[in-house]
PDB file of C-alpha atoms in Angstrom:
ATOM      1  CA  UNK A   1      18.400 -22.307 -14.873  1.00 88.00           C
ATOM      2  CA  UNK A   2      20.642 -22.579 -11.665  1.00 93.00           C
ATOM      3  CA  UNK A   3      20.804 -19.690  -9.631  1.00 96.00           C
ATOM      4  CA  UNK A   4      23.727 -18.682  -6.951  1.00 96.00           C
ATOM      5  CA  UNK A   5      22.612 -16.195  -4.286  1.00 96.00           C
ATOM      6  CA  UNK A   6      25.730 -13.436  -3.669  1.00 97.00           C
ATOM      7  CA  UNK A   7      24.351 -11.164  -0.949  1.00 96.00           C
ATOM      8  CA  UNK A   8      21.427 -10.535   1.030  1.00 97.00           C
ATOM      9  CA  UNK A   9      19.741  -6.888   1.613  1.00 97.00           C
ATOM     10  CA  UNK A  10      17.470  -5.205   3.017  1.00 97.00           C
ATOM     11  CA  UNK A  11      15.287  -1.800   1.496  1.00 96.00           C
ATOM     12  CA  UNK A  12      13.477   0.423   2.702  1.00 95.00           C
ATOM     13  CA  UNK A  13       9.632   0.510   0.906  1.00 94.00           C
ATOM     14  CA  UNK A  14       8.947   3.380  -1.415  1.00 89.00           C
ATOM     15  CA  UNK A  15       5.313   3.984   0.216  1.00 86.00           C
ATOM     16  CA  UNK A  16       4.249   2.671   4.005  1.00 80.00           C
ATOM     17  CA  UNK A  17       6.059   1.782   6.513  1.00 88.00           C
ATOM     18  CA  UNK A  18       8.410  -1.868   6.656  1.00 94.00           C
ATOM     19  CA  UNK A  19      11.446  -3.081   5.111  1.00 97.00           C
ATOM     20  CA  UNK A  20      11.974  -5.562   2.436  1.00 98.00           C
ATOM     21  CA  UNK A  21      14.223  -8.446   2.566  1.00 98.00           C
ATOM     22  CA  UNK A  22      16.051  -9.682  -0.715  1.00 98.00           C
ATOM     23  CA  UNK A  23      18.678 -11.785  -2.477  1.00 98.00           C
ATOM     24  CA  UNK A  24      20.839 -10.702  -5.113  1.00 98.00           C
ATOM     25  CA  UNK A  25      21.497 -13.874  -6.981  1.00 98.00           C
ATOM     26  CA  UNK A  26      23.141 -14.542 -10.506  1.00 98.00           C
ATOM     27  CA  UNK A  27      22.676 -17.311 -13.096  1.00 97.00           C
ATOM     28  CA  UNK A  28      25.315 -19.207 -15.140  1.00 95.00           C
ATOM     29  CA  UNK A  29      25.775 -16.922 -17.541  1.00 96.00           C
ATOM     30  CA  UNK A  30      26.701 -13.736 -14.946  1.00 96.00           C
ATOM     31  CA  UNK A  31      23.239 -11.815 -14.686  1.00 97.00           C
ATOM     32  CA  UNK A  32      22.202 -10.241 -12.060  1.00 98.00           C
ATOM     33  CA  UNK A  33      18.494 -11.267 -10.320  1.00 98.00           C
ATOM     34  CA  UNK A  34      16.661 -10.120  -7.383  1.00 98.00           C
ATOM     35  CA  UNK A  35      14.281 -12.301  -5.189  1.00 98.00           C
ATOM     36  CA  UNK A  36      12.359 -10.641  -2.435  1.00 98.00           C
ATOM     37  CA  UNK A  37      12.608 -12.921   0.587  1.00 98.00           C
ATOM     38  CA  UNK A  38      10.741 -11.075   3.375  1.00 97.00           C
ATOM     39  CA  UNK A  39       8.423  -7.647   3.967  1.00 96.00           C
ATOM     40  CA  UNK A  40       8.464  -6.653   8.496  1.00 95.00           C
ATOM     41  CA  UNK A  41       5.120  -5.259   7.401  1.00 92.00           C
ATOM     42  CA  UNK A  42       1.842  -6.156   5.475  1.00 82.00           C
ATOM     43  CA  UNK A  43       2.211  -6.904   1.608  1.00 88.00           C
ATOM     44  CA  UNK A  44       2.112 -10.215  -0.150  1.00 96.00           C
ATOM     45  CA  UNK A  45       5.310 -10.815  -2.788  1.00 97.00           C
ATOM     46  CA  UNK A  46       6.646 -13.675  -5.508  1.00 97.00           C
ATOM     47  CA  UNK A  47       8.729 -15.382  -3.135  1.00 97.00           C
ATOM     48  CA  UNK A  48       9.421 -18.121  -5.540  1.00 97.00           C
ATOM     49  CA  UNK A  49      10.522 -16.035  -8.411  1.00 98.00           C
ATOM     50  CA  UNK A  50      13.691 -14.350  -9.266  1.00 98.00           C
ATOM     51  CA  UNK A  51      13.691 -11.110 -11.424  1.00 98.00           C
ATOM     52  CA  UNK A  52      16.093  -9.785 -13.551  1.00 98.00           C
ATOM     53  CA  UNK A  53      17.692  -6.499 -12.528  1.00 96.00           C
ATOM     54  CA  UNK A  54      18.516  -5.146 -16.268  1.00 94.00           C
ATOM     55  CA  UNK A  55      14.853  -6.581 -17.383  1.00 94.00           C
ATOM     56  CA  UNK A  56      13.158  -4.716 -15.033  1.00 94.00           C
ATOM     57  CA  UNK A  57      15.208  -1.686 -15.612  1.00 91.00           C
ATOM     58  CA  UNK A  58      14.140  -1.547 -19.201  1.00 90.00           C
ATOM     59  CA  UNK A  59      10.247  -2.641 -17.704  1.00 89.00           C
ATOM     60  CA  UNK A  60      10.463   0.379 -16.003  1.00 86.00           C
ATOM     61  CA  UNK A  61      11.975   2.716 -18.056  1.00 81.00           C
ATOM     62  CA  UNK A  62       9.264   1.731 -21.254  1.00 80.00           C
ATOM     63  CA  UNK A  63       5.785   3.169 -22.220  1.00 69.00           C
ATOM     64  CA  UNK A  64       4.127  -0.439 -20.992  1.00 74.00           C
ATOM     65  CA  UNK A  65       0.486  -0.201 -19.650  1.00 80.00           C
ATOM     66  CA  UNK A  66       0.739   0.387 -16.085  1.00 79.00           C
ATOM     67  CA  UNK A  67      -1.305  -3.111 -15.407  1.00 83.00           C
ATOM     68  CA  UNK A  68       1.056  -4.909 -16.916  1.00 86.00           C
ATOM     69  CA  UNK A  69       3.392  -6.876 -14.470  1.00 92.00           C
ATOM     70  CA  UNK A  70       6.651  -7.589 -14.288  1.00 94.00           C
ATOM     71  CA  UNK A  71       8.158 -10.850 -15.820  1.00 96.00           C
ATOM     72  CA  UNK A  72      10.655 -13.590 -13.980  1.00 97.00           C
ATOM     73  CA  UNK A  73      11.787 -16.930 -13.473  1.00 98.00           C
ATOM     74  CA  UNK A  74      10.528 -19.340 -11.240  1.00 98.00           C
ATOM     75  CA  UNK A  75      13.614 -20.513  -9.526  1.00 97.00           C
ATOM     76  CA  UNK A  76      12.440 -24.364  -8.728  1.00 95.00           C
ATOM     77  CA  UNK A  77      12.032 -25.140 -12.355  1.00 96.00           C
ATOM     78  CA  UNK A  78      13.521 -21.977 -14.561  1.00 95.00           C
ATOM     79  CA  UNK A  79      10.104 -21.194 -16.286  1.00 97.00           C
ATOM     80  CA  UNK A  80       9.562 -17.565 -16.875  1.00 97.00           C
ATOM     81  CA  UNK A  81       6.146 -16.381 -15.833  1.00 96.00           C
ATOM     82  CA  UNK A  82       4.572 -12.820 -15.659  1.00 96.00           C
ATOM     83  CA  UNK A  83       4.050 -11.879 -11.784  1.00 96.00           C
ATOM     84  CA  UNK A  84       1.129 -12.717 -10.441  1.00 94.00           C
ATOM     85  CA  UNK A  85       1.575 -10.949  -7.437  1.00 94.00           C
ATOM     86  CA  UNK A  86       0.948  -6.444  -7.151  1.00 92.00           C
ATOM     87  CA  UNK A  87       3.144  -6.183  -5.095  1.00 94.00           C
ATOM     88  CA  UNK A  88       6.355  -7.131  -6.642  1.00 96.00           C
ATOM     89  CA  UNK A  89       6.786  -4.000  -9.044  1.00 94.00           C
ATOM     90  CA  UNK A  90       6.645  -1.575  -6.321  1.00 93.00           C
ATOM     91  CA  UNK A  91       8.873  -3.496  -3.936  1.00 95.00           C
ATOM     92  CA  UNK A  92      11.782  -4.674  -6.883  1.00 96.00           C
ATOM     93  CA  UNK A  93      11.197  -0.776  -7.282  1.00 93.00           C
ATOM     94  CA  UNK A  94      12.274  -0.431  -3.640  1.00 94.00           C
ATOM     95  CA  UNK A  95      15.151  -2.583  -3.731  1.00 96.00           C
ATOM     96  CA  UNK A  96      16.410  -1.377  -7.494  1.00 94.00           C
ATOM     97  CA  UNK A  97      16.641   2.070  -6.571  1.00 92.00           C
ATOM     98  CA  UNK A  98      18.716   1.211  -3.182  1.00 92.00           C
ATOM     99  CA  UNK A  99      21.008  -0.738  -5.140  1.00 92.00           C
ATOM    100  CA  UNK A 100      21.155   1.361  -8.007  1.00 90.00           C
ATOM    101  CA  UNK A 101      20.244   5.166  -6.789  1.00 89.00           C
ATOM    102  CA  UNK A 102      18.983   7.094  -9.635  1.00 81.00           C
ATOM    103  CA  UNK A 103      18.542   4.738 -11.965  1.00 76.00           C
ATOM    104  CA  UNK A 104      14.497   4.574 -12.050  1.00 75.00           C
ATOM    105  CA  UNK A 105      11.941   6.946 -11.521  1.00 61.00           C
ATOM    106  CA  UNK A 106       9.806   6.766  -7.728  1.00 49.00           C
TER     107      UNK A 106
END
């Protein structure tokens, strides 16, 4: 999967203090991903991953064990992998709900 990056952000973290830094990027066939590219304060993330913004809409938005992490694609070779990281729900939370105000739950 080939990935073209469109714009480059920065959110403010739901908890804590810090900002994240992210990419919106989208793949050939026009959907929209996220990657988180930097955090000013402490707070590990899937740097290598991209994560799609309507999949982790519905993630959210579903009865799904709260363990359960979310799922994107490793943008060297296009496999899709479950996160490994705990981070990365809180923070695409972060960045979702600046691009898309309202639209999930904090």
């Amino acid at each position: 999967m080939k990935f073209t990056g469109i714009w480059q952000g920065k959110a403010q973290k739901l908890r804590g203090n810090g900002e994240l830094e992210y990419r919106l990027l989208v793949d050939e066939g026009g959907q929209l991903y996220v990657q988180i590219t930097g955090n000013s304060e402490g707070g590990t993330f899937s740097g290598d991953m991209a994560f799609s913004v309507a999949e982790f809409i519905n993630f959210v938005g579903s009865n799904r064990d709260p363990e359960e992490k979310p799922k994107g694609i490793v943008i060297e070779n296009g496999d899709e992998k479950e996160s490994e990281n705990e981070n990365d729900k809180g923070f695409l939370k972060a960045i979702v709900n600046q691009l898309l105000p309202g639209m999930l739950s904090k």
